[in-house]
Coordinates of C-alpha atoms in Angstrom, one line a residue:
M1 CA -79.7 22.2 68.1
K2 CA -82.2 25.0 66.7
N3 CA -80.2 27.9 68.7
Q4 CA -77.5 27.0 67.2
P5 CA -76.2 29.3 64.6
T6 CA -75.5 28.2 60.6
R7 CA -72.6 29.0 59.1
R8 CA -74.2 31.5 56.8
Q9 CA -75.1 33.3 59.7
F10 CA -71.8 32.8 61.7
L11 CA -70.2 34.8 58.4
G12 CA -72.4 37.5 58.2
A13 CA -72.5 38.2 62.1
T14 CA -68.6 37.5 62.2
A15 CA -67.8 40.0 59.1
A16 CA -70.2 42.4 61.1
L17 CA -68.5 42.0 64.1
V18 CA -64.9 42.8 62.5
A19 CA -66.1 45.8 60.5
G20 CA -67.4 46.9 64.3
T21 CA -64.2 46.3 66.3
V22 CA -64.1 48.2 69.1
A23 CA -61.2 51.0 68.6
G24 CA -58.0 50.4 71.0
S25 CA -59.7 46.4 71.9
H26 CA -58.6 44.8 68.7
K27 CA -61.2 42.1 70.3
L28 CA -64.1 40.8 68.3
F29 CA -67.5 40.4 70.9
G30 CA -69.3 37.8 70.4
A31 CA -67.1 36.0 67.2
P32 CA -65.3 33.4 69.4
A33 CA -68.3 32.0 71.3
L34 CA -70.1 31.9 67.6
I35 CA -67.4 29.9 65.9
R36 CA -66.8 27.8 68.9
S37 CA -70.9 27.0 68.4
L38 CA -70.1 25.6 65.1
G39 CA -67.4 22.6 66.5
D40 CA -64.5 22.2 64.8
K41 CA -62.1 24.4 63.0
P42 CA -60.9 22.9 59.7
N43 CA -57.6 21.2 59.4
S44 CA -56.0 20.4 56.6
L45 CA -52.1 20.5 57.6
I46 CA -52.0 16.5 57.4
D47 CA -49.0 14.9 58.6
G48 CA -47.0 17.9 58.6
V49 CA -48.1 19.0 54.9
Q50 CA -49.7 21.9 54.4
I51 CA -52.8 21.4 52.2
G52 CA -54.2 24.7 50.5
V53 CA -56.5 25.8 47.7
I54 CA -56.5 28.5 45.8
T55 CA -59.8 30.1 45.5
Y56 CA -59.8 30.4 41.7
S57 CA -60.9 27.1 42.3
F58 CA -64.2 28.0 43.5
R59 CA -64.5 30.3 40.1
D60 CA -68.1 28.6 39.0
M61 CA -69.5 29.0 42.0
P62 CA -72.7 31.8 42.0
D63 CA -71.5 34.0 44.9
Q64 CA -67.8 35.4 44.4
S65 CA -68.1 37.4 47.7
A66 CA -65.3 37.2 50.3
E67 CA -67.9 35.7 52.9
A68 CA -69.2 32.8 50.3
T69 CA -66.2 32.0 49.3
L70 CA -65.1 31.3 53.0
N71 CA -67.8 29.1 53.4
Y72 CA -66.4 27.1 50.3
V73 CA -63.2 26.9 51.8
L74 CA -64.8 25.6 55.4
D75 CA -67.4 23.4 53.1
S76 CA -64.1 22.0 51.7
G77 CA -62.3 21.3 55.1
I78 CA -59.4 23.4 54.2
S79 CA -57.5 25.3 57.1
A80 CA -54.8 27.6 54.4
I81 CA -55.5 29.2 51.1
E82 CA -53.9 31.5 48.3
L83 CA -56.7 33.7 48.2
M84 CA -57.4 35.7 44.7
G85 CA -58.1 39.5 44.6
G86 CA -61.9 39.4 43.7
P87 CA -63.2 37.8 47.0
A88 CA -60.9 40.7 49.2
E89 CA -61.1 43.7 46.9
S90 CA -64.9 43.1 46.5
F91 CA -65.0 43.4 50.3
A92 CA -62.6 46.5 50.5
G93 CA -65.7 48.4 47.7
A94 CA -63.9 47.7 44.6
P95 CA -66.1 48.6 41.7
K96 CA -67.8 45.8 40.1
N97 CA -66.5 43.9 37.4
T98 CA -68.8 43.4 34.6
V99 CA -67.0 41.1 32.5
N100 CA -68.5 37.3 33.3
M101 CA -65.7 35.7 34.1
Q102 CA -67.4 32.5 34.1
A103 CA -67.7 32.4 30.6
V104 CA -64.4 34.1 29.8
F105 CA -61.7 31.7 32.3
P106 CA -62.3 28.8 29.9
L107 CA -61.7 30.7 26.8
M108 CA -58.9 32.3 28.4
R109 CA -57.6 28.7 29.0
K110 CA -57.6 27.8 25.6
R111 CA -55.9 30.6 24.1
R112 CA -53.2 30.4 26.6
E113 CA -53.1 26.7 25.6
K114 CA -52.7 27.9 21.9
Q115 CA -56.1 25.5 21.6
E116 CA -58.1 26.6 17.8
L117 CA -60.7 29.0 18.7
T118 CA -63.8 29.5 17.0
E119 CA -64.8 33.3 15.2
D120 CA -67.4 33.6 17.8
E121 CA -65.0 32.7 20.9
K122 CA -62.4 35.2 19.5
K123 CA -64.9 37.9 19.3
Q124 CA -66.1 36.8 23.0
L125 CA -62.3 37.2 24.0
A126 CA -62.0 40.5 22.2
D127 CA -64.8 42.1 23.7
A128 CA -64.0 40.6 27.4
D129 CA -60.3 42.1 26.7
A130 CA -61.4 45.7 26.0
Q131 CA -64.1 45.4 28.6
M132 CA -61.4 44.3 31.3
K133 CA -59.0 46.8 30.1
A134 CA -61.2 49.3 30.7
Y135 CA -62.5 47.8 34.2
R136 CA -58.9 47.7 35.2
E137 CA -58.3 51.5 34.7
E138 CA -61.1 52.1 37.0
V139 CA -60.0 49.7 39.8
A140 CA -56.4 51.0 39.1
K141 CA -57.8 54.8 40.3
W142 CA -60.1 53.1 43.4
R143 CA -57.2 51.5 44.5
L144 CA -55.2 54.8 45.3
S145 CA -57.7 55.6 47.9
V146 CA -59.2 52.1 49.2
P147 CA -59.4 52.3 53.1
M148 CA -56.6 49.4 53.9
D149 CA -58.4 48.2 57.0
K150 CA -61.2 46.3 55.2
F151 CA -58.0 43.8 54.4
E152 CA -57.0 43.4 57.8
Q153 CA -61.2 42.7 58.5
V154 CA -60.9 40.0 55.9
R155 CA -58.0 38.1 57.4
K156 CA -59.5 38.7 61.1
M157 CA -62.8 36.9 59.3
Y158 CA -61.1 34.1 58.1
N159 CA -58.6 33.5 60.8
Q160 CA -61.5 33.2 63.6
A161 CA -63.0 30.6 61.0
G162 CA -59.5 28.9 61.3
V163 CA -58.4 30.2 58.2
K164 CA -55.2 31.2 57.5
I165 CA -54.2 33.5 54.1
Y166 CA -50.9 32.4 52.9
G167 CA -51.2 33.7 49.5
F168 CA -52.5 36.5 47.7
K169 CA -53.1 37.2 44.1
P170 CA -54.9 40.3 43.0
D171 CA -54.4 41.7 38.9
T172 CA -51.8 44.2 40.6
F173 CA -48.4 42.7 39.8
G174 CA -48.4 42.8 35.9
V175 CA -46.4 44.6 33.6
Q176 CA -49.2 46.9 32.9
N177 CA -49.6 48.0 36.2
S178 CA -48.3 51.2 38.1
D179 CA -45.8 51.2 41.0
A180 CA -48.7 53.0 43.2
E181 CA -50.5 49.4 42.4
I182 CA -48.1 46.9 43.3
E183 CA -47.3 48.9 46.4
Y184 CA -50.9 48.1 47.1
G185 CA -51.1 45.1 46.3
L186 CA -48.1 44.4 49.2
K187 CA -49.6 45.9 51.5
A188 CA -53.1 44.3 51.4
A189 CA -50.9 41.1 51.6
K190 CA -49.4 41.8 54.7
L191 CA -52.7 42.8 56.1
L192 CA -54.6 39.9 54.8
G193 CA -51.5 37.9 56.7
A194 CA -50.0 36.5 53.9
N195 CA -46.4 35.9 53.3
Q196 CA -46.3 35.4 49.7
V197 CA -48.3 37.2 46.1
T198 CA -48.0 35.2 43.4
V199 CA -48.5 36.3 39.8
E200 CA -48.0 35.1 36.4
H201 CA -44.3 34.8 35.2
P202 CA -44.6 38.2 33.0
G203 CA -41.1 36.5 30.9
N204 CA -39.5 40.3 31.6
D205 CA -36.4 40.2 33.7
A206 CA -36.7 43.8 34.4
H207 CA -40.0 43.2 35.9
T208 CA -39.0 40.4 37.9
L209 CA -36.2 42.5 39.2
K210 CA -39.0 45.2 40.3
L211 CA -41.2 43.0 41.9
G212 CA -38.5 41.0 44.2
T213 CA -37.0 44.3 45.2
M214 CA -40.2 46.0 46.3
A215 CA -41.7 42.3 47.8
H216 CA -38.7 42.0 49.6
K217 CA -38.5 45.4 51.4
Q218 CA -41.8 44.5 52.7
G219 CA -40.6 40.7 54.1
L220 CA -42.8 39.2 51.3
R221 CA -42.0 37.2 48.6
V222 CA -43.2 37.1 44.9
G223 CA -44.1 33.5 43.5
Y224 CA -44.0 33.4 39.5
H225 CA -46.8 31.0 38.2
G226 CA -45.7 28.9 35.2
H227 CA -47.8 26.6 32.9
E228 CA -46.4 24.6 30.1
Q229 CA -43.6 27.0 29.3
Q230 CA -42.2 25.7 32.7
T231 CA -38.8 23.8 32.5
P232 CA -36.0 23.3 35.3
T233 CA -34.2 26.7 34.6
F234 CA -37.9 28.5 33.8
W235 CA -37.1 30.8 37.0
D236 CA -33.3 31.4 37.3
T237 CA -33.1 34.6 36.3
A238 CA -35.8 35.7 38.8
L239 CA -34.2 34.0 41.7
A240 CA -30.8 35.1 41.0
Q241 CA -32.4 38.6 41.1
S242 CA -33.7 39.1 44.8
P243 CA -34.5 36.6 47.4
G244 CA -37.7 38.3 47.3
N245 CA -38.6 36.3 44.2
A246 CA -39.4 32.7 44.3
I247 CA -41.3 30.1 43.0
N248 CA -45.2 29.8 42.6
F249 CA -44.5 25.6 41.0
D250 CA -47.3 24.1 39.0
L251 CA -46.8 20.2 39.3
G252 CA -49.8 19.6 36.5
H253 CA -48.9 21.9 33.9
Y254 CA -44.9 20.7 34.5
V255 CA -45.8 17.1 33.9
A256 CA -48.1 18.1 30.7
A257 CA -45.1 20.2 29.4
G258 CA -42.7 16.7 29.3
N259 CA -40.2 17.9 31.6
P260 CA -38.0 15.5 33.6
D261 CA -39.1 14.1 36.7
P262 CA -40.7 16.6 39.3
L263 CA -39.3 15.2 42.1
V264 CA -35.5 15.9 41.3
F265 CA -36.7 19.6 40.9
L266 CA -38.1 19.9 44.0
K267 CA -35.4 18.3 45.9
Q268 CA -32.9 20.7 44.0
K269 CA -35.3 24.2 44.5
H270 CA -37.3 23.0 47.6
D271 CA -36.1 26.1 49.6
R272 CA -36.9 28.8 46.8
I273 CA -40.6 27.1 46.5
A274 CA -43.3 29.3 47.9
S275 CA -46.3 27.4 47.3
M276 CA -46.9 24.5 44.6
H277 CA -50.0 24.0 42.5
I278 CA -51.5 20.3 42.6
K279 CA -53.5 18.6 39.6
D280 CA -53.5 15.6 37.7
R281 CA -52.9 16.4 34.5
Q282 CA -51.5 13.9 31.7
T283 CA -48.1 13.5 30.2
A284 CA -48.2 15.0 26.2
D285 CA -48.2 11.0 25.2
H286 CA -52.1 10.7 26.7
G287 CA -53.2 13.9 25.7
K288 CA -52.2 16.5 28.3
G289 CA -55.8 16.1 30.1
N290 CA -56.7 17.3 33.1
L291 CA -58.0 14.6 34.9
P292 CA -59.7 13.7 38.7
W293 CA -56.9 12.9 40.7
G294 CA -55.7 9.9 40.6
Q295 CA -56.7 9.3 36.7
G296 CA -53.6 11.2 35.0
D297 CA -50.1 11.2 35.2
T298 CA -49.0 13.2 37.8
P299 CA -47.0 11.7 40.3
L300 CA -49.4 13.1 43.4
L301 CA -48.5 10.7 45.8
Q302 CA -44.8 10.5 45.8
V303 CA -44.5 14.5 45.8
L304 CA -46.8 14.4 48.5
K305 CA -44.7 11.6 50.6
L306 CA -41.3 13.7 49.0
M307 CA -43.2 16.6 51.4
R308 CA -43.7 14.9 54.4
D309 CA -40.4 13.0 54.6
Q310 CA -38.2 15.5 53.6
K311 CA -40.8 18.2 56.2
Y312 CA -40.5 21.2 53.5
N313 CA -43.0 23.7 54.7
F314 CA -44.1 25.5 51.3
P315 CA -48.2 24.4 51.1
A316 CA -49.5 22.4 48.4
T317 CA -52.6 24.2 46.8
V318 CA -55.1 22.3 45.4
E319 CA -56.4 24.2 42.4
L320 CA -59.4 22.4 40.7
E321 CA -58.6 22.5 36.6
Y322 CA -60.6 19.0 35.7
K323 CA -64.6 19.1 34.7
V324 CA -66.9 18.9 37.4
P325 CA -69.3 15.8 37.1
E326 CA -72.6 16.7 36.0
G327 CA -74.5 17.1 39.5
S328 CA -71.7 17.6 41.6
N329 CA -69.8 21.4 42.2
A330 CA -66.6 22.7 42.9
V331 CA -66.8 22.2 46.4
A332 CA -67.5 18.8 46.5
E333 CA -64.7 18.1 44.1
V334 CA -62.2 20.2 46.0
K335 CA -63.0 18.4 49.5
K336 CA -62.1 14.7 47.0
C337 CA -58.9 16.2 46.1
V338 CA -58.4 17.3 49.9
N339 CA -59.4 13.6 50.8
F340 CA -56.9 12.2 48.3
C341 CA -54.4 13.8 49.9
R342 CA -55.4 12.8 53.2
N343 CA -55.3 8.9 52.1
A344 CA -52.4 9.8 50.5
L345 CA -50.6 10.8 53.8
S346 CA -52.0 8.3 55.9

């Protein structure tokens, strides 16, 4: 088997082949043979339930390129994803972000969850916020002239490997972003093959109206993500504003916030859910912890079986947020989460 290419070689070759697609043919010479030589493609459509992953789950991995991210997805056994903006935009030539996001993400989470921050942590966040502001301004200028065909190349590379991109989450849909950036983010999502973009709920009715209207014109939906501020009526205004507005539900955060039975919510709102993040959190009485799956209070088994039995077609997106055990890594833990889903639906 010495002549069989490694996955790393395949990804590099596929990226080159995609970039060098012959004009007018839209065929990738050699890529299908390379893919077949690697064996079966991943399949995380389990008994009718599409299990996906948000690539934020791989934030602690050393290489955040589009090629490396695809490798993580394949190693996890996943065939459909919600793609963060970083890998796709870096592939398209975006300026490099100098902020160490691996160090900042945990602090951002502490601030969002209103946990107490040390003076040093407050300073780190303030410095990171200032750097991110400058970086966003630099990237905003770059987005006005980016070659959009790069996003189609990412789609082809992922699709050739057996991975569909159903969601895209770039940093382009906030209240601070211009209409041109929003339009750019939507166009990039379509070129990636996504049917939705996702964004943190802005808590701004005028902005959700704008986003929903713009997305609907592009044939896309905006899935608004929530944390512990989620309630059964959290999305009602946005949903009433436009068919382009939808729910990016977070099952674990919903449970940790002390809401009523999430299965009731899913039954009532399933037709407006674009995608759902799944994790295993504890209730407030038990400390709201983010735990390895099966150890928390989130009704993962019941929800997955409800999706299967009712034939809900929105993806269940693995979001790895519990602490990765020593000696393991994010890819190994995401793979465990996928196996949990597989066992739940068997």
